[in-house]
C-alpha cells in the first residue's frame, strides 16, 4: 500500500500543469484565421508590412505587433489616407489624412534594423515604423512610391545624402509657419479646458438615419448625384452612399483629423480660409471652427 501511495505521489508532478486556452480564445483564433484582410475603398498607392514604434521624447521602443502600412486615396471623399493596420487583429489602428504634408525618411544611424521616420511638414508630428518585409532589397522602392504618392516637398539633407524617396514634382507648399504656431496655441488651449466634454464624433451626429433625411431634398439629391461615380448617379445611388459603412469610416477619420494637428491641412484641402483658426477664441471647439469656416465660404 505504501509503495502504491508513493507511486501516485510521484505521478502527480508529471501531469501537465499547462491549462488549455479558454474556449472563447480558441474560437477567436479560428475566426481570425478566416477573416478577410482589411481592404480600403479606393486607389491603393502602396502597401507594405511594417510595425509601429513608440517615441517618448528620448528613446524609441518597438511595438512587436505585426502590422501593415496602406496609403490610398478614398473614392468616397477623394482624400489620401495613411493607415496602419494590425495584421494580428485585422483591424485599422491608425487612420491619418495626408495632403502633401508628410514623407518617410530612413534612420541611417540604426544599424540593427530598418527604421523609418514619418515626418510632417505641417506640424511637429513624428511617427516611427520598422520594416517587416522579408527582403530588404525592396525597401527603397516602397518608400519612394509612398513619398511620391503623398507629394510632400522633402528637404535636402544637410549631410549631402539623398533622401529616402523622391517627391512628386508638383508638391503643395508647406503650411505657413506663423499659422502653424497659432494652431499649436489653439490645440494647447483646447487641452487646457479640463472641464470640457470630449469631442463629439461625427458618426454620432451624422448617423445613417439623419443622412437619409436628405433624400427628401431634391436639390441636395441632384447635387450629390453629380459627386458619385459614373453608373451610380441616381437617387438610389445616393441612398446607398449615405448608409454605407465606408461613409461612416470616413467620418471617423475626419473626426480624427479635425481634432488633431492636421486641422490646417484639412482647411487647405477644402479650400477654406485658414485665418479662422487664428481668430478662434481660446477653448473653441475645432469642429465648430471648421463648420463656421464652411458656412462663411458657401455664403459668399
mmCIF file of C-alpha atoms in Angstrom:
data_model
loop_
_atom_site.group_PDB
_atom_site.id
_atom_site.type_symbol
_atom_site.label_atom_id
_atom_site.label_comp_id
_atom_site.label_asym_id
_atom_site.label_seq_id
_atom_site.Cartn_x
_atom_site.Cartn_y
_atom_site.Cartn_z
ATOM 1 C CA UNK A 1 0.000 0.000 0.000
ATOM 2 C CA UNK A 2 2.847 2.363 0.920
ATOM 3 C CA UNK A 3 4.525 1.674 -2.408
ATOM 4 C CA UNK A 4 1.279 2.403 -4.298
ATOM 5 C CA UNK A 5 0.790 5.704 -2.463
ATOM 6 C CA UNK A 6 4.375 6.670 -3.163
ATOM 7 C CA UNK A 7 3.911 5.839 -6.820
ATOM 8 C CA UNK A 8 0.788 8.004 -7.016
ATOM 9 C CA UNK A 9 2.671 10.835 -5.264
ATOM 10 C CA UNK A 10 5.455 10.633 -7.798
ATOM 11 C CA UNK A 11 2.971 10.561 -10.685
ATOM 12 C CA UNK A 12 1.236 13.811 -9.744
ATOM 13 C CA UNK A 13 4.066 16.209 -10.698
ATOM 14 C CA UNK A 14 4.396 14.558 -14.087
ATOM 15 C CA UNK A 15 0.863 15.544 -15.069
ATOM 16 C CA UNK A 16 0.814 18.610 -17.349
ATOM 17 C CA UNK A 17 0.271 21.874 -15.497
ATOM 18 C CA UNK A 18 -0.367 23.942 -18.613
ATOM 19 C CA UNK A 19 -4.051 24.809 -18.832
ATOM 20 C CA UNK A 20 -5.777 24.703 -22.180
ATOM 21 C CA UNK A 21 -6.761 28.112 -23.535
ATOM 22 C CA UNK A 22 -10.352 29.205 -22.903
ATOM 23 C CA UNK A 23 -12.936 28.125 -25.446
ATOM 24 C CA UNK A 24 -13.647 31.712 -26.368
ATOM 25 C CA UNK A 25 -9.972 32.404 -27.118
ATOM 26 C CA UNK A 26 -9.775 29.287 -29.292
ATOM 27 C CA UNK A 27 -12.888 30.367 -31.200
ATOM 28 C CA UNK A 28 -11.467 33.881 -31.753
ATOM 29 C CA UNK A 29 -8.209 32.415 -33.030
ATOM 30 C CA UNK A 30 -10.094 30.243 -35.519
ATOM 31 C CA UNK A 31 -12.177 33.217 -36.673
ATOM 32 C CA UNK A 32 -9.055 35.354 -37.163
ATOM 33 C CA UNK A 33 -7.595 32.700 -39.451
ATOM 34 C CA UNK A 34 -10.521 33.023 -41.852
ATOM 35 C CA UNK A 35 -11.045 36.795 -41.718
ATOM 36 C CA UNK A 36 -10.579 38.649 -44.966
ATOM 37 C CA UNK A 37 -7.784 41.258 -44.847
ATOM 38 C CA UNK A 38 -8.939 44.848 -44.406
ATOM 39 C CA UNK A 39 -9.165 46.422 -47.866
ATOM 40 C CA UNK A 40 -9.542 50.187 -48.334
ATOM 41 C CA UNK A 41 -12.245 51.533 -50.618
ATOM 42 C CA UNK A 42 -10.232 53.469 -53.172
ATOM 43 C CA UNK A 43 -6.986 53.573 -55.132
ATOM 44 C CA UNK A 44 -4.129 51.915 -53.238
ATOM 45 C CA UNK A 45 -0.827 53.656 -53.998
ATOM 46 C CA UNK A 46 1.426 51.410 -51.932
ATOM 47 C CA UNK A 47 1.264 48.975 -49.036
ATOM 48 C CA UNK A 48 3.945 47.166 -47.105
ATOM 49 C CA UNK A 49 4.405 45.257 -43.876
ATOM 50 C CA UNK A 50 5.733 47.410 -41.058
ATOM 51 C CA UNK A 51 5.495 47.652 -37.297
ATOM 52 C CA UNK A 52 4.997 50.754 -35.173
ATOM 53 C CA UNK A 53 7.496 52.244 -32.739
ATOM 54 C CA UNK A 54 6.665 54.354 -29.693
ATOM 55 C CA UNK A 55 8.590 57.589 -29.133
ATOM 56 C CA UNK A 56 8.614 59.056 -25.609
ATOM 57 C CA UNK A 57 10.761 62.073 -26.480
ATOM 58 C CA UNK A 58 14.021 60.360 -25.541
ATOM 59 C CA UNK A 59 14.020 56.860 -26.955
ATOM 60 C CA UNK A 60 12.115 54.699 -29.431
ATOM 61 C CA UNK A 61 10.596 51.383 -28.356
ATOM 62 C CA UNK A 62 9.400 48.861 -30.971
ATOM 63 C CA UNK A 63 5.826 47.609 -30.892
ATOM 64 C CA UNK A 64 6.156 43.882 -31.513
ATOM 65 C CA UNK A 65 2.782 43.528 -33.244
ATOM 66 C CA UNK A 66 2.675 42.545 -36.902
ATOM 67 C CA UNK A 67 1.431 45.479 -38.923
ATOM 68 C CA UNK A 68 0.931 46.930 -42.364
ATOM 69 C CA UNK A 69 1.012 50.455 -43.810
ATOM 70 C CA UNK A 70 -1.505 51.226 -46.553
ATOM 71 C CA UNK A 71 -1.525 54.509 -48.471
ATOM 72 C CA UNK A 72 -4.635 55.056 -50.576
ATOM 73 C CA UNK A 73 -6.969 57.705 -51.945
ATOM 74 C CA UNK A 74 -10.568 57.195 -50.871
ATOM 75 C CA UNK A 75 -13.100 57.010 -53.689
ATOM 76 C CA UNK A 76 -15.772 58.428 -51.369
ATOM 77 C CA UNK A 77 -14.035 61.618 -50.205
ATOM 78 C CA UNK A 78 -11.037 61.818 -52.587
ATOM 79 C CA UNK A 79 -8.701 62.327 -49.623
ATOM 80 C CA UNK A 80 -5.429 60.439 -49.197
ATOM 81 C CA UNK A 81 -5.261 58.215 -46.126
ATOM 82 C CA UNK A 82 -2.271 56.614 -44.453
ATOM 83 C CA UNK A 83 -3.425 53.680 -42.364
ATOM 84 C CA UNK A 84 -1.576 51.379 -40.010
ATOM 85 C CA UNK A 85 -3.354 48.034 -39.790
ATOM 86 C CA UNK A 86 -2.823 45.498 -37.019
ATOM 87 C CA UNK A 87 -2.344 42.289 -39.010
ATOM 88 C CA UNK A 88 -2.878 40.101 -35.951
ATOM 89 C CA UNK A 89 -6.340 41.533 -35.195
ATOM 90 C CA UNK A 90 -7.079 42.510 -38.801
ATOM 91 C CA UNK A 91 -8.205 45.987 -37.779
ATOM 92 C CA UNK A 92 -7.271 49.598 -38.548
ATOM 93 C CA UNK A 93 -5.358 51.059 -35.590
ATOM 94 C CA UNK A 94 -4.381 54.444 -37.116
ATOM 95 C CA UNK A 95 -6.013 56.393 -39.928
ATOM 96 C CA UNK A 96 -4.387 59.692 -40.920
ATOM 97 C CA UNK A 97 -5.298 62.108 -43.704
ATOM 98 C CA UNK A 98 -2.197 63.309 -45.578
ATOM 99 C CA UNK A 99 -2.331 66.201 -48.030
ATOM 100 C CA UNK A 100 1.156 66.794 -49.459
ATOM 101 C CA UNK A 101 2.426 67.185 -45.895
ATOM 102 C CA UNK A 102 4.342 64.021 -44.909
ATOM 103 C CA UNK A 103 7.265 61.913 -46.048
ATOM 104 C CA UNK A 104 9.230 58.840 -44.950
ATOM 105 C CA UNK A 105 12.888 59.127 -44.068
ATOM 106 C CA UNK A 106 15.228 56.267 -43.199
ATOM 107 C CA UNK A 107 17.069 56.479 -39.873
ATOM 108 C CA UNK A 108 20.583 55.703 -41.035
ATOM 109 C CA UNK A 109 22.015 55.629 -37.512
ATOM 110 C CA UNK A 110 20.045 52.469 -36.726
ATOM 111 C CA UNK A 111 22.283 49.608 -37.841
ATOM 112 C CA UNK A 112 20.414 46.640 -36.338
ATOM 113 C CA UNK A 113 17.059 47.263 -38.016
ATOM 114 C CA UNK A 114 15.204 49.016 -40.839
ATOM 115 C CA UNK A 115 13.656 52.004 -39.095
ATOM 116 C CA UNK A 116 11.805 54.820 -40.890
ATOM 117 C CA UNK A 117 10.533 58.130 -39.604
ATOM 118 C CA UNK A 118 7.316 59.657 -40.953
ATOM 119 C CA UNK A 119 7.774 63.422 -40.758
ATOM 120 C CA UNK A 120 5.007 66.006 -41.196
ATOM 121 C CA UNK A 121 5.768 69.346 -42.836
ATOM 122 C CA UNK A 122 2.594 70.938 -41.435
ATOM 123 C CA UNK A 123 3.425 70.182 -37.785
ATOM 124 C CA UNK A 124 5.997 68.692 -35.424
ATOM 125 C CA UNK A 125 4.238 65.329 -35.529
ATOM 126 C CA UNK A 126 6.536 62.303 -35.919
ATOM 127 C CA UNK A 127 5.788 58.604 -36.270
ATOM 128 C CA UNK A 128 8.318 55.770 -36.313
ATOM 129 C CA UNK A 129 7.959 52.437 -38.115
ATOM 130 C CA UNK A 130 10.166 49.380 -38.584
ATOM 131 C CA UNK A 131 10.074 47.331 -41.759
ATOM 132 C CA UNK A 132 8.650 43.817 -41.543
ATOM 133 C CA UNK A 133 9.033 42.915 -45.194
ATOM 134 C CA UNK A 134 11.132 39.727 -45.526
ATOM 135 C CA UNK A 135 13.541 41.220 -48.108
ATOM 136 C CA UNK A 136 15.457 44.440 -47.618
ATOM 137 C CA UNK A 137 16.028 44.962 -51.340
ATOM 138 C CA UNK A 138 12.558 46.381 -51.918
ATOM 139 C CA UNK A 139 12.556 48.909 -49.050
ATOM 140 C CA UNK A 140 13.849 51.851 -51.057
ATOM 141 C CA UNK A 141 11.317 51.374 -53.869
ATOM 142 C CA UNK A 142 8.387 51.086 -51.423
ATOM 143 C CA UNK A 143 9.396 54.264 -49.608
ATOM 144 C CA UNK A 144 9.881 56.079 -52.912
ATOM 145 C CA UNK A 145 6.368 55.110 -54.030
ATOM 146 C CA UNK A 146 4.899 56.303 -50.723
ATOM 147 C CA UNK A 147 6.689 59.661 -50.840
ATOM 148 C CA UNK A 148 5.734 60.263 -54.470
ATOM 149 C CA UNK A 149 2.088 59.431 -53.773
ATOM 150 C CA UNK A 150 1.908 61.809 -50.793
ATOM 151 C CA UNK A 151 3.728 64.527 -52.759
ATOM 152 C CA UNK A 152 5.347 66.495 -49.935
ATOM 153 C CA UNK A 153 8.419 68.622 -50.531
ATOM 154 C CA UNK A 154 11.301 66.690 -48.975
ATOM 155 C CA UNK A 155 14.059 68.976 -47.671
ATOM 156 C CA UNK A 156 17.600 68.144 -48.695
ATOM 157 C CA UNK A 157 19.760 66.523 -46.051
ATOM 158 C CA UNK A 158 22.497 68.782 -44.735
ATOM 159 C CA UNK A 159 24.956 65.904 -44.836
ATOM 160 C CA UNK A 160 24.541 65.721 -48.595
ATOM 161 C CA UNK A 161 22.915 62.296 -48.567
ATOM 162 C CA UNK A 162 19.991 61.516 -50.806
ATOM 163 C CA UNK A 163 16.504 61.412 -49.374
ATOM 164 C CA UNK A 164 14.741 58.113 -48.875
ATOM 165 C CA UNK A 165 12.453 58.765 -51.833
ATOM 166 C CA UNK A 166 11.920 61.454 -54.410
ATOM 167 C CA UNK A 167 8.969 63.747 -54.022
ATOM 168 C CA UNK A 168 6.446 64.421 -56.720
ATOM 169 C CA UNK A 169 7.400 67.445 -58.811
ATOM 170 C CA UNK A 170 4.100 69.251 -58.210
ATOM 171 C CA UNK A 171 4.024 69.475 -54.433
ATOM 172 C CA UNK A 172 1.889 71.814 -52.388
ATOM 173 C CA UNK A 173 3.725 74.423 -50.303
ATOM 174 C CA UNK A 174 4.101 73.799 -46.589
ATOM 175 C CA UNK A 175 1.674 75.373 -44.141
ATOM 176 C CA UNK A 176 2.586 78.939 -43.167
ATOM 177 C CA UNK A 177 4.872 78.713 -40.067
ATOM 178 C CA UNK A 178 3.029 81.558 -38.350
ATOM 179 C CA UNK A 179 -0.289 79.817 -38.902
ATOM 180 C CA UNK A 180 1.220 76.584 -37.629
ATOM 181 C CA UNK A 181 2.301 78.374 -34.419
ATOM 182 C CA UNK A 182 -1.243 79.683 -33.984
ATOM 183 C CA UNK A 183 -2.522 76.142 -34.484
ATOM 184 C CA UNK A 184 -0.266 74.854 -31.695
ATOM 185 C CA UNK A 185 -1.666 77.534 -29.377
ATOM 186 C CA UNK A 186 -5.177 76.619 -30.460
ATOM 187 C CA UNK A 187 -4.596 72.927 -29.720
ATOM 188 C CA UNK A 188 -2.988 73.797 -26.366
ATOM 189 C CA UNK A 189 -5.968 75.951 -25.377
ATOM 190 C CA UNK A 190 -8.241 73.016 -26.108
ATOM 191 C CA UNK A 191 -6.189 70.755 -23.877
ATOM 192 C CA UNK A 192 -6.226 73.292 -21.022
ATOM 193 C CA UNK A 193 -10.007 73.176 -20.827
ATOM 194 C CA UNK A 194 -10.137 70.341 -18.301
ATOM 195 C CA UNK A 195 -13.850 70.735 -17.767
ATOM 196 C CA UNK A 196 -14.645 70.472 -21.479
ATOM 197 C CA UNK A 197 -16.613 67.499 -22.700
ATOM 198 C CA UNK A 198 -14.711 65.174 -25.048
ATOM 199 C CA UNK A 199 -15.085 65.869 -28.800
ATOM 200 C CA UNK A 200 -18.302 64.554 -30.289
ATOM 201 C CA UNK A 201 -17.574 62.053 -33.098
ATOM 202 C CA UNK A 202 -19.228 62.994 -36.382
ATOM 203 C CA UNK A 203 -20.674 59.483 -36.568
ATOM 204 C CA UNK A 204 -22.881 60.204 -33.547
ATOM 205 C CA UNK A 205 -24.366 63.232 -35.296
ATOM 206 C CA UNK A 206 -24.373 62.235 -38.967
ATOM 207 C CA UNK A 207 -25.967 58.831 -38.478
ATOM 208 C CA UNK A 208 -27.365 56.895 -41.476
ATOM 209 C CA UNK A 209 -30.866 57.777 -40.270
ATOM 210 C CA UNK A 210 -30.035 61.501 -40.214
ATOM 211 C CA UNK A 211 -28.282 61.436 -43.581
ATOM 212 C CA UNK A 212 -31.116 59.639 -45.348
ATOM 213 C CA UNK A 213 -33.328 62.580 -44.364
ATOM 214 C CA UNK A 214 -31.516 64.500 -47.117
ATOM 215 C CA UNK A 215 -33.281 62.321 -49.685
ATOM 216 C CA UNK A 216 -36.392 64.466 -49.268
ATOM 217 C CA UNK A 217 -34.453 67.494 -50.555
ATOM 218 C CA UNK A 218 -34.494 67.240 -54.354
ATOM 219 C CA UNK A 219 -31.832 69.938 -54.815
ATOM 220 C CA UNK A 220 -29.488 68.176 -52.400
ATOM 221 C CA UNK A 221 -30.037 64.802 -54.105
ATOM 222 C CA UNK A 222 -29.282 66.329 -57.512
ATOM 223 C CA UNK A 223 -26.077 67.904 -56.204
ATOM 224 C CA UNK A 224 -24.942 64.656 -54.535
ATOM 225 C CA UNK A 225 -25.641 62.648 -57.698
ATOM 226 C CA UNK A 226 -23.039 64.729 -59.509
ATOM 227 C CA UNK A 227 -20.426 63.687 -56.936
ATOM 228 C CA UNK A 228 -20.956 59.965 -57.449
ATOM 229 C CA UNK A 229 -19.025 57.762 -59.904
ATOM 230 C CA UNK A 230 -20.459 57.058 -63.342
ATOM 231 C CA UNK A 231 -23.141 54.379 -63.194
ATOM 232 C CA UNK A 232 -24.200 55.336 -59.657
ATOM 233 C CA UNK A 233 -25.617 58.795 -60.324
ATOM 234 C CA UNK A 234 -29.191 58.135 -59.269
ATOM 235 C CA UNK A 235 -31.366 58.661 -56.220
ATOM 236 C CA UNK A 236 -30.790 55.035 -55.259
ATOM 237 C CA UNK A 237 -27.033 55.531 -55.648
ATOM 238 C CA UNK A 238 -27.191 58.492 -53.283
ATOM 239 C CA UNK A 239 -29.169 56.463 -50.732
ATOM 240 C CA UNK A 240 -26.663 53.604 -50.846
ATOM 241 C CA UNK A 241 -23.764 56.026 -50.345
ATOM 242 C CA UNK A 242 -25.418 57.732 -47.380
ATOM 243 C CA UNK A 243 -25.967 54.473 -45.487
ATOM 244 C CA UNK A 244 -22.679 52.811 -46.467
ATOM 245 C CA UNK A 245 -20.140 51.671 -43.835
ATOM 246 C CA UNK A 246 -17.451 53.394 -45.918
ATOM 247 C CA UNK A 247 -19.044 56.800 -45.270
ATOM 248 C CA UNK A 248 -19.131 56.149 -41.525
ATOM 249 C CA UNK A 249 -15.461 55.141 -41.628
ATOM 250 C CA UNK A 250 -14.639 58.356 -43.491
ATOM 251 C CA UNK A 251 -16.476 60.369 -40.846
ATOM 252 C CA UNK A 252 -14.404 58.720 -38.135
ATOM 253 C CA UNK A 253 -11.213 59.634 -39.994
ATOM 254 C CA UNK A 254 -12.487 63.193 -40.463
ATOM 255 C CA UNK A 255 -13.213 63.474 -36.729
ATOM 256 C CA UNK A 256 -9.636 62.444 -36.007
ATOM 257 C CA UNK A 257 -8.260 64.996 -38.480
ATOM 258 C CA UNK A 258 -10.427 67.834 -37.137
ATOM 259 C CA UNK A 259 -9.284 67.325 -33.549
ATOM 260 C CA UNK A 260 -5.580 66.945 -34.368
ATOM 261 C CA UNK A 261 -2.646 68.957 -35.667
ATOM 262 C CA UNK A 262 -3.865 68.183 -39.191
ATOM 263 C CA UNK A 263 -6.555 70.875 -38.955
ATOM 264 C CA UNK A 264 -4.756 73.406 -41.235
ATOM 265 C CA UNK A 265 -4.135 70.636 -43.782
ATOM 266 C CA UNK A 266 -7.851 69.885 -43.766
ATOM 267 C CA UNK A 267 -8.666 73.587 -44.220
ATOM 268 C CA UNK A 268 -6.274 73.770 -47.185
ATOM 269 C CA UNK A 269 -7.714 70.652 -48.845
ATOM 270 C CA UNK A 270 -11.266 72.047 -48.537
ATOM 271 C CA UNK A 271 -10.291 75.489 -49.815
ATOM 272 C CA UNK A 272 -11.259 77.184 -46.550
ATOM 273 C CA UNK A 273 -9.881 80.374 -45.050
ATOM 274 C CA UNK A 274 -7.286 79.141 -42.542
ATOM 275 C CA UNK A 275 -7.319 82.501 -40.733
ATOM 276 C CA UNK A 276 -10.453 81.213 -38.994
ATOM 277 C CA UNK A 277 -8.135 79.079 -36.861
ATOM 278 C CA UNK A 278 -6.130 82.117 -35.785
ATOM 279 C CA UNK A 279 -9.246 84.143 -34.939
ATOM 280 C CA UNK A 280 -10.929 81.345 -32.960
ATOM 281 C CA UNK A 281 -11.377 82.216 -29.255
ATOM 282 C CA UNK A 282 -9.421 80.200 -26.645
ATOM 283 C CA UNK A 283 -11.068 76.879 -25.913
ATOM 284 C CA UNK A 284 -13.133 76.929 -29.124
ATOM 285 C CA UNK A 285 -14.170 73.527 -30.435
ATOM 286 C CA UNK A 286 -12.258 72.588 -33.597
ATOM 287 C CA UNK A 287 -15.356 71.156 -35.286
ATOM 288 C CA UNK A 288 -17.262 74.363 -34.599
ATOM 289 C CA UNK A 289 -14.413 76.376 -36.148
ATOM 290 C CA UNK A 290 -14.490 74.149 -39.237
ATOM 291 C CA UNK A 291 -18.275 74.389 -39.636
ATOM 292 C CA UNK A 292 -18.189 78.172 -39.258
ATOM 293 C CA UNK A 293 -15.468 78.422 -41.949
ATOM 294 C CA UNK A 294 -17.528 76.255 -44.325
ATOM 295 C CA UNK A 295 -20.629 78.333 -43.634
ATOM 296 C CA UNK A 296 -18.734 81.554 -44.392
ATOM 297 C CA UNK A 297 -17.347 80.108 -47.632
ATOM 298 C CA UNK A 298 -20.683 79.000 -49.068
ATOM 299 C CA UNK A 299 -22.494 82.160 -48.028
ATOM 300 C CA UNK A 300 -20.309 84.136 -50.411
#
